[in-house]
Amino acid sequence: MNKLVKGAVLTLIMCIGLSACGEKEKVKAPTNLSTEEQSKSQGNEIDPEELLTSLRNHTTLVPIGDVPIPTDNPMKPEVLELGQMLFFDPRLSGNNEVSCQTCHDPNMGYGDNQPTFDKYTGGNEARNSPTVINSGYYTSNFWDGRAASLEEQALGPIQNSDEMNQPLNELIKELSAIKGYQERFQAAFPDGITEQNIAKALAAFQRQIVVKDTPYDRFLEGDTEALTKQEVSGLRLFTGKAFCVTCHNGLNLSDNNFYNIGLNTEDKGRQAVTGQEGDLGRIRTLGLYGLTHTAPYMRDGSIATLEDVIDYYDRGGDSHPNKSFFIQKFMSPIGLTDQEKADLLPFLKTLGEETPIFTKPELP
């Protein structure tokens, strides 16, 4: 069997077991190829056309496309302008000093470039500020998926006592006392200033913060010269030996599922939402678009560089007792060579691209 076809079969088998990555009894071995055979198939002599054909048959990898827009929150200019104002306005916080932009700075990859964010009352929170880039593609938001939509997510930090510490009823009173906001809300929404409309405006604005049309996307669309030979080798590793595609697939290179990747932290992760013991330490798979702008990495910001991220997964992560069975079984360690790591890195960097930069507008 052609080695690229074998690779496609390997990837397909891995993805069939995605939903069971943390359930031992359902996980199947991803391949019966020897490590030597897999390594050979990762060589530099990869035919881009052949690889593209195999990936097109692998339906979990697709160009990202346009961000999904809810039917009840269309991207009207009045709503987008209002959302941009709210995003940069510190009056959304209890002390009128903290805005959404504080933790999601456009010049820092819409994060804050810190391991964990600064709490409203001082000190540091346990989690990293996740980037807003491509957040509109997720089916749930926050590290633990506790918000079912971007609209729901938008209101969470405002009310959180560790973030912006502003009761929504107080915020509505404050915004209603500002004539400019009265006019802006009325132009955007027939019912004016409400919790739901604050959420809609913020969510609509954030759906503009998109990285797409990367060399990876252009390659999948048929431009086999969009990636260099080394980047093609990295993509082949991404979909094969390195196991990245197991969780990083679909429109945003996130399967929107939750996994314990082995980090030695006391963070309960998804368990705090579901109460289920098996969800201890599980977090939602992050999309990879814009990742060159969003260091440091992981939910606790404990990994400084993409090189370190590759090393982390190559060794099979840390030793959390609830680490996903798939990682324990098939990725501990993966056994990437130095050359394979050197090929994987530039492919990942092609997903960075430039981010749209929005600046603080004149506020009412």
Short mmCIF file of C-alpha atoms in Angstrom, two decimals:
data_model
loop_
_atom_site.label_atom_id
_atom_site.label_comp_id
_atom_site.label_asym_id
_atom_site.label_seq_id
_atom_site.Cartn_x
_atom_site.Cartn_y
_atom_site.Cartn_z
CA MET A 1 0.00 0.00 0.00
CA ASN A 2 1.28 3.47 -0.85
CA LYS A 3 2.79 5.11 2.24
CA LEU A 4 0.66 8.26 1.90
CA VAL A 5 -2.46 6.13 1.66
CA LYS A 6 -1.32 4.29 4.77
CA GLY A 7 -0.93 7.66 6.43
CA ALA A 8 -4.45 8.66 5.44
CA VAL A 9 -5.80 5.39 6.85
CA LEU A 10 -3.88 6.02 10.07
CA THR A 11 -5.37 9.49 10.40
CA LEU A 12 -8.90 8.26 9.67
CA ILE A 13 -8.65 5.57 12.32
CA MET A 14 -7.42 8.12 14.85
CA CYS A 15 -10.34 10.43 14.18
CA ILE A 16 -12.94 7.67 14.43
CA GLY A 17 -11.89 7.36 18.06
CA LEU A 18 -11.90 11.10 18.84
CA SER A 19 -14.95 11.15 21.04
CA ALA A 20 -13.50 8.33 23.11
CA CYS A 21 -10.00 9.71 23.62
CA GLY A 22 -10.49 9.63 27.38
CA GLU A 23 -12.35 6.32 27.57
CA LYS A 24 -10.05 3.32 27.70
CA GLU A 25 -12.55 0.71 26.61
CA LYS A 26 -13.41 2.53 23.37
CA VAL A 27 -10.01 3.62 22.13
CA LYS A 28 -8.51 1.61 19.30
CA ALA A 29 -4.83 1.48 18.42
CA PRO A 30 -4.25 4.19 15.81
CA THR A 31 -1.94 2.17 13.59
CA ASN A 32 -0.24 -1.15 13.05
CA LEU A 33 2.70 0.47 11.28
CA SER A 34 6.09 0.16 12.91
CA THR A 35 7.75 3.32 14.20
CA GLU A 36 10.37 2.89 11.48
CA GLU A 37 7.75 2.77 8.73
CA GLN A 38 5.98 5.82 10.11
CA SER A 39 9.25 7.75 10.29
CA LYS A 40 10.09 6.92 6.71
CA SER A 41 6.72 8.19 5.53
CA GLN A 42 7.51 11.55 7.13
CA GLY A 43 10.52 12.22 4.89
CA ASN A 44 11.07 15.30 2.80
CA GLU A 45 10.22 13.53 -0.46
CA ILE A 46 6.49 14.04 -0.10
CA ASP A 47 4.39 14.68 -3.16
CA PRO A 48 2.16 17.66 -2.26
CA GLU A 49 -0.51 16.59 -4.76
CA GLU A 50 -0.61 13.11 -3.29
CA LEU A 51 -0.81 14.47 0.25
CA LEU A 52 -3.59 16.88 -0.73
CA THR A 53 -5.60 14.04 -2.27
CA SER A 54 -5.30 11.99 0.90
CA LEU A 55 -6.28 14.97 3.07
CA ARG A 56 -9.33 15.73 0.93
CA ASN A 57 -10.50 12.20 1.63
CA HIS A 58 -9.96 12.97 5.30
CA THR A 59 -13.12 14.95 5.92
CA THR A 60 -12.13 16.35 9.33
CA LEU A 61 -9.58 18.71 7.74
CA VAL A 62 -11.20 21.53 5.80
CA PRO A 63 -10.44 25.19 5.02
CA ILE A 64 -11.72 27.33 7.86
CA GLY A 65 -14.31 29.32 5.91
CA ASP A 66 -16.43 32.14 7.32
CA VAL A 67 -17.25 32.48 11.00
CA PRO A 68 -20.76 31.21 11.83
CA ILE A 69 -23.22 34.06 12.47
CA PRO A 70 -26.31 33.47 14.66
CA THR A 71 -29.56 34.37 12.94
CA ASP A 72 -30.64 36.50 15.93
CA ASN A 73 -27.42 38.56 15.96
CA PRO A 74 -26.53 39.63 12.41
CA MET A 75 -23.36 41.64 11.84
CA LYS A 76 -25.02 45.02 11.36
CA PRO A 77 -22.67 48.03 11.23
CA GLU A 78 -24.46 49.71 14.14
CA VAL A 79 -24.03 46.60 16.30
CA LEU A 80 -20.35 46.18 15.38
CA GLU A 81 -19.55 49.82 16.16
CA LEU A 82 -21.33 49.58 19.49
CA GLY A 83 -19.55 46.34 20.33
CA GLN A 84 -16.16 47.90 19.62
CA MET A 85 -16.95 50.78 21.98
CA LEU A 86 -18.02 48.42 24.74
CA PHE A 87 -14.96 46.20 24.26
CA PHE A 88 -12.60 49.12 24.93
CA ASP A 89 -14.66 50.92 27.57
CA PRO A 90 -13.38 50.54 31.17
CA ARG A 91 -16.74 51.74 32.46
CA LEU A 92 -17.96 48.17 32.01
CA SER A 93 -16.01 47.33 35.18
CA GLY A 94 -16.87 48.09 38.77
CA ASN A 95 -13.96 50.48 39.26
CA ASN A 96 -14.15 51.99 35.74
CA GLU A 97 -10.55 50.92 35.14
CA VAL A 98 -10.76 47.47 33.52
CA SER A 99 -12.06 46.85 30.00
CA CYS A 100 -12.28 43.70 27.88
CA GLN A 101 -9.17 44.99 26.12
CA THR A 102 -7.22 44.83 29.41
CA CYS A 103 -6.92 41.05 29.13
CA HIS A 104 -7.49 40.83 25.37
CA ASP A 105 -5.14 43.40 23.89
CA PRO A 106 -5.14 43.53 20.05
CA ASN A 107 -1.39 44.11 20.13
CA MET A 108 -0.83 40.98 22.21
CA GLY A 109 -2.75 38.49 20.10
CA TYR A 110 -5.98 39.48 21.86
CA GLY A 111 -4.56 38.04 25.07
CA ASP A 112 -2.23 39.67 27.60
CA ASN A 113 1.03 37.75 27.01
CA GLN A 114 1.09 36.75 30.69
CA PRO A 115 0.98 33.20 32.08
CA THR A 116 -2.17 34.05 34.06
CA PHE A 117 -4.24 37.21 34.21
CA ASP A 118 -4.25 39.86 36.92
CA LYS A 119 -7.24 39.60 39.25
CA TYR A 120 -9.48 42.61 39.89
CA THR A 121 -8.59 42.55 43.58
CA GLY A 122 -4.88 41.98 43.02
CA GLY A 123 -2.72 38.93 42.52
CA ASN A 124 -2.97 36.43 39.70
CA GLU A 125 -5.76 34.12 38.60
CA ALA A 126 -4.93 30.43 38.01
CA ARG A 127 -5.75 30.54 34.30
CA ASN A 128 -4.30 32.14 31.21
CA SER A 129 -6.38 34.75 29.36
CA PRO A 130 -7.50 32.86 26.24
CA THR A 131 -7.21 34.76 22.99
CA VAL A 132 -10.33 36.16 21.34
CA ILE A 133 -8.96 35.18 17.91
CA ASN A 134 -11.48 32.92 16.11
CA SER A 135 -13.57 32.59 19.28
CA GLY A 136 -16.70 32.77 17.11
CA TYR A 137 -15.96 29.32 15.69
CA TYR A 138 -16.20 27.48 19.01
CA THR A 139 -19.33 25.61 20.08
CA SER A 140 -18.57 26.52 23.70
CA ASN A 141 -16.37 29.16 25.32
CA PHE A 142 -13.96 29.48 28.24
CA TRP A 143 -11.34 26.83 28.98
CA ASP A 144 -13.96 24.63 30.62
CA GLY A 145 -16.73 25.28 28.08
CA ARG A 146 -19.13 26.75 30.62
CA ALA A 147 -20.56 29.27 28.13
CA ALA A 148 -22.66 27.79 25.34
CA SER A 149 -22.28 30.81 23.04
CA LEU A 150 -20.10 33.84 22.48
CA GLU A 151 -23.01 35.98 23.67
CA GLU A 152 -23.12 34.08 26.96
CA GLN A 153 -19.37 34.31 27.29
CA ALA A 154 -19.40 38.08 26.81
CA LEU A 155 -21.30 38.69 30.04
CA GLY A 156 -19.26 36.30 32.20
CA PRO A 157 -16.13 38.41 32.79
CA ILE A 158 -18.17 41.56 33.41
CA GLN A 159 -19.90 39.97 36.39
CA ASN A 160 -16.95 37.93 37.66
CA SER A 161 -15.59 39.42 40.89
CA ASP A 162 -12.04 38.44 39.88
CA GLU A 163 -12.27 40.05 36.45
CA MET A 164 -14.44 43.17 35.95
CA ASN A 165 -16.63 42.97 39.06
CA GLN A 166 -19.66 44.80 37.65
CA PRO A 167 -23.24 43.64 38.39
CA LEU A 168 -25.20 43.80 35.15
CA ASN A 169 -28.06 45.80 36.64
CA GLU A 170 -25.56 48.43 37.75
CA LEU A 171 -23.94 48.44 34.32
CA ILE A 172 -27.29 49.02 32.62
CA LYS A 173 -27.94 51.99 34.91
CA GLU A 174 -24.49 53.41 34.16
CA LEU A 175 -24.80 53.04 30.39
CA SER A 176 -28.36 54.40 30.43
CA ALA A 177 -27.10 57.60 32.04
CA ILE A 178 -24.81 58.23 29.05
CA LYS A 179 -26.67 59.94 26.21
CA GLY A 180 -24.28 58.68 23.56
CA TYR A 181 -24.85 55.07 24.59
CA GLN A 182 -28.61 55.58 24.67
CA GLU A 183 -28.46 56.67 21.05
CA ARG A 184 -26.04 53.95 20.00
CA PHE A 185 -28.07 51.14 21.55
CA GLN A 186 -31.32 52.49 20.11
CA ALA A 187 -29.77 52.57 16.64
CA ALA A 188 -28.52 48.99 17.01
CA PHE A 189 -31.45 47.39 18.84
CA PRO A 190 -35.15 48.35 18.98
CA ASP A 191 -35.30 47.65 22.73
CA GLY A 192 -32.25 49.71 23.62
CA ILE A 193 -29.94 48.94 26.55
CA THR A 194 -30.45 45.42 27.93
CA GLU A 195 -28.21 42.61 29.17
CA GLN A 196 -28.91 40.64 26.01
CA ASN A 197 -28.01 43.56 23.77
CA ILE A 198 -24.76 44.23 25.60
CA ALA A 199 -23.89 40.58 25.02
CA LYS A 200 -24.91 40.68 21.37
CA ALA A 201 -22.87 43.79 20.63
CA LEU A 202 -19.74 42.41 22.28
CA ALA A 203 -20.12 39.00 20.63
CA ALA A 204 -20.70 40.50 17.18
CA PHE A 205 -17.60 42.66 17.50
CA GLN A 206 -15.48 39.67 18.57
CA ARG A 207 -16.65 37.65 15.56
CA GLN A 208 -14.66 40.06 13.40
CA ILE A 209 -11.40 39.01 15.07
CA VAL A 210 -10.58 36.22 12.68
CA VAL A 211 -7.44 34.66 11.27
CA LYS A 212 -8.19 32.70 8.09
CA ASP A 213 -6.92 32.19 4.55
CA THR A 214 -3.59 30.86 5.84
CA PRO A 215 -1.14 28.91 3.63
CA TYR A 216 -2.65 25.77 5.18
CA ASP A 217 -6.14 26.80 4.00
CA ARG A 218 -4.86 27.65 0.54
CA PHE A 219 -3.14 24.28 0.35
CA LEU A 220 -6.40 22.48 1.21
CA GLU A 221 -8.16 24.58 -1.43
CA GLY A 222 -5.80 23.23 -4.07
CA ASP A 223 -2.76 25.51 -4.12
CA THR A 224 -0.04 22.94 -3.53
CA GLU A 225 2.64 25.65 -3.73
CA ALA A 226 1.17 27.49 -0.72
CA LEU A 227 3.39 25.46 1.61
CA THR A 228 7.14 24.95 1.35
CA LYS A 229 8.60 21.44 1.22
CA GLN A 230 9.38 21.63 4.94
CA GLU A 231 5.88 22.88 5.77
CA VAL A 232 4.37 20.04 3.72
CA SER A 233 6.47 17.63 5.76
CA GLY A 234 5.16 19.34 8.91
CA LEU A 235 1.56 18.98 7.73
CA ARG A 236 2.16 15.29 7.08
CA LEU A 237 3.48 14.95 10.63
CA PHE A 238 0.51 16.95 11.96
CA THR A 239 -1.90 14.45 10.37
CA GLY A 240 0.17 11.37 11.14
CA LYS A 241 2.93 10.53 13.55
CA ALA A 242 2.60 13.63 15.75
CA PHE A 243 -1.12 12.93 16.39
CA CYS A 244 -2.03 16.66 16.36
CA VAL A 245 -5.05 16.01 14.13
CA THR A 246 -6.55 13.70 16.74
CA CYS A 247 -7.98 16.75 18.52
CA HIS A 248 -7.05 19.66 16.24
CA ASN A 249 -9.40 19.21 13.30
CA GLY A 250 -12.49 20.78 11.78
CA LEU A 251 -13.23 24.40 10.85
CA ASN A 252 -11.04 25.99 13.51
CA LEU A 253 -8.64 23.08 14.07
CA SER A 254 -10.52 22.31 17.27
CA ASP A 255 -12.84 19.35 17.74
CA ASN A 256 -14.59 21.31 20.55
CA ASN A 257 -14.19 18.35 22.89
CA PHE A 258 -12.55 18.23 26.32
CA TYR A 259 -9.37 16.40 27.29
CA ASN A 260 -6.97 16.13 30.17
CA ILE A 261 -3.61 16.68 28.48
CA GLY A 262 -1.62 15.80 31.59
CA LEU A 263 -0.78 19.22 33.05
CA ASN A 264 0.10 18.94 36.71
CA THR A 265 -2.31 21.57 38.04
CA GLU A 266 -5.08 21.62 40.61
CA ASP A 267 -7.45 23.16 38.05
CA LYS A 268 -10.62 21.04 37.98
CA GLY A 269 -11.30 21.99 34.39
CA ARG A 270 -14.53 20.65 32.92
CA GLN A 271 -15.38 18.90 36.19
CA ALA A 272 -16.26 22.27 37.73
CA VAL A 273 -19.04 22.52 35.14
CA THR A 274 -20.34 18.95 34.96
CA GLY A 275 -19.51 17.59 38.40
CA GLN A 276 -18.37 14.37 36.73
CA GLU A 277 -15.26 12.70 38.16
CA GLY A 278 -14.05 11.72 34.69
CA ASP A 279 -13.92 15.39 33.66
CA LEU A 280 -11.24 16.29 36.21
CA GLY A 281 -8.67 18.52 34.54
CA ARG A 282 -10.25 18.32 31.11
CA ILE A 283 -10.24 21.46 28.96
CA ARG A 284 -11.65 22.28 25.55
CA THR A 285 -9.34 21.83 22.57
CA LEU A 286 -8.04 25.23 21.48
CA GLY A 287 -8.04 26.20 17.83
CA LEU A 288 -4.61 26.83 16.34
CA TYR A 289 -5.21 29.86 14.12
CA GLY A 290 -3.20 32.88 15.24
CA LEU A 291 -1.12 30.78 17.63
CA THR A 292 2.12 32.63 16.88
CA HIS A 293 0.65 35.70 18.60
CA THR A 294 -0.67 34.06 21.75
CA ALA A 295 2.26 32.88 23.88
CA PRO A 296 2.60 31.72 26.61
CA TYR A 297 0.64 28.52 26.05
CA MET A 298 -1.67 26.14 27.94
CA ARG A 299 -4.43 27.07 30.34
CA ASP A 300 -1.94 27.96 33.06
CA GLY A 301 0.48 29.72 30.71
CA SER A 302 3.21 27.32 31.81
CA ILE A 303 4.77 26.72 28.38
CA ALA A 304 6.68 29.63 26.88
CA THR A 305 7.23 28.71 23.22
CA LEU A 306 5.84 26.57 20.42
CA GLU A 307 9.06 24.55 20.52
CA ASP A 308 8.29 23.76 24.16
CA VAL A 309 4.70 22.83 23.26
CA ILE A 310 5.99 20.31 20.70
CA ASP A 311 8.39 18.87 23.28
CA TYR A 312 5.57 18.65 25.85
CA TYR A 313 3.33 16.55 23.62
CA ASP A 314 6.26 14.54 22.27
CA ARG A 315 7.06 13.29 25.76
CA GLY A 316 3.39 12.56 26.45
CA GLY A 317 2.64 15.49 28.72
CA ASP A 318 3.00 15.55 32.49
CA SER A 319 1.73 13.01 34.98
CA HIS A 320 -1.77 14.16 35.97
CA PRO A 321 -3.65 11.10 37.34
CA ASN A 322 -6.60 11.70 34.99
CA LYS A 323 -4.52 12.17 31.84
CA SER A 324 -6.39 11.09 28.73
CA PHE A 325 -5.97 7.42 27.95
CA PHE A 326 -5.15 8.18 24.32
CA ILE A 327 -2.13 10.25 25.37
CA GLN A 328 -1.03 7.56 27.82
CA LYS A 329 -1.41 4.78 25.27
CA PHE A 330 -0.15 6.33 22.05
CA MET A 331 1.79 9.51 22.89
CA SER A 332 3.99 8.67 25.87
CA PRO A 333 6.32 9.30 24.18
CA ILE A 334 5.62 9.95 20.50
CA GLY A 335 9.29 9.72 19.58
CA LEU A 336 9.66 12.63 17.17
CA THR A 337 13.17 13.12 15.83
CA ASP A 338 14.89 16.51 15.95
CA GLN A 339 14.30 16.84 12.21
CA GLU A 340 10.60 16.03 12.57
CA LYS A 341 10.24 18.67 15.27
CA ALA A 342 12.06 21.11 13.01
CA ASP A 343 9.57 20.34 10.22
CA LEU A 344 6.45 20.50 12.39
CA LEU A 345 7.27 23.93 13.81
CA PRO A 346 7.20 25.93 10.53
CA PHE A 347 3.92 24.29 9.56
CA LEU A 348 2.36 25.40 12.85
CA LYS A 349 3.70 28.89 12.24
CA THR A 350 1.85 29.08 8.91
CA LEU A 351 -1.35 29.13 10.98
CA GLY A 352 -0.30 32.40 12.61
CA GLU A 353 -0.84 34.98 9.90
CA GLU A 354 -1.60 38.58 10.83
CA THR A 355 -4.48 39.42 13.11
CA PRO A 356 -6.97 42.22 12.41
CA ILE A 357 -6.12 45.12 14.71
CA PHE A 358 -9.01 47.12 16.14
CA THR A 359 -8.22 50.26 18.08
CA LYS A 360 -10.05 52.12 20.80
CA PRO A 361 -12.74 54.34 19.25
CA GLU A 362 -14.00 57.62 20.62
CA LEU A 363 -16.29 56.68 23.49
CA PRO A 364 -19.61 58.36 24.32
#
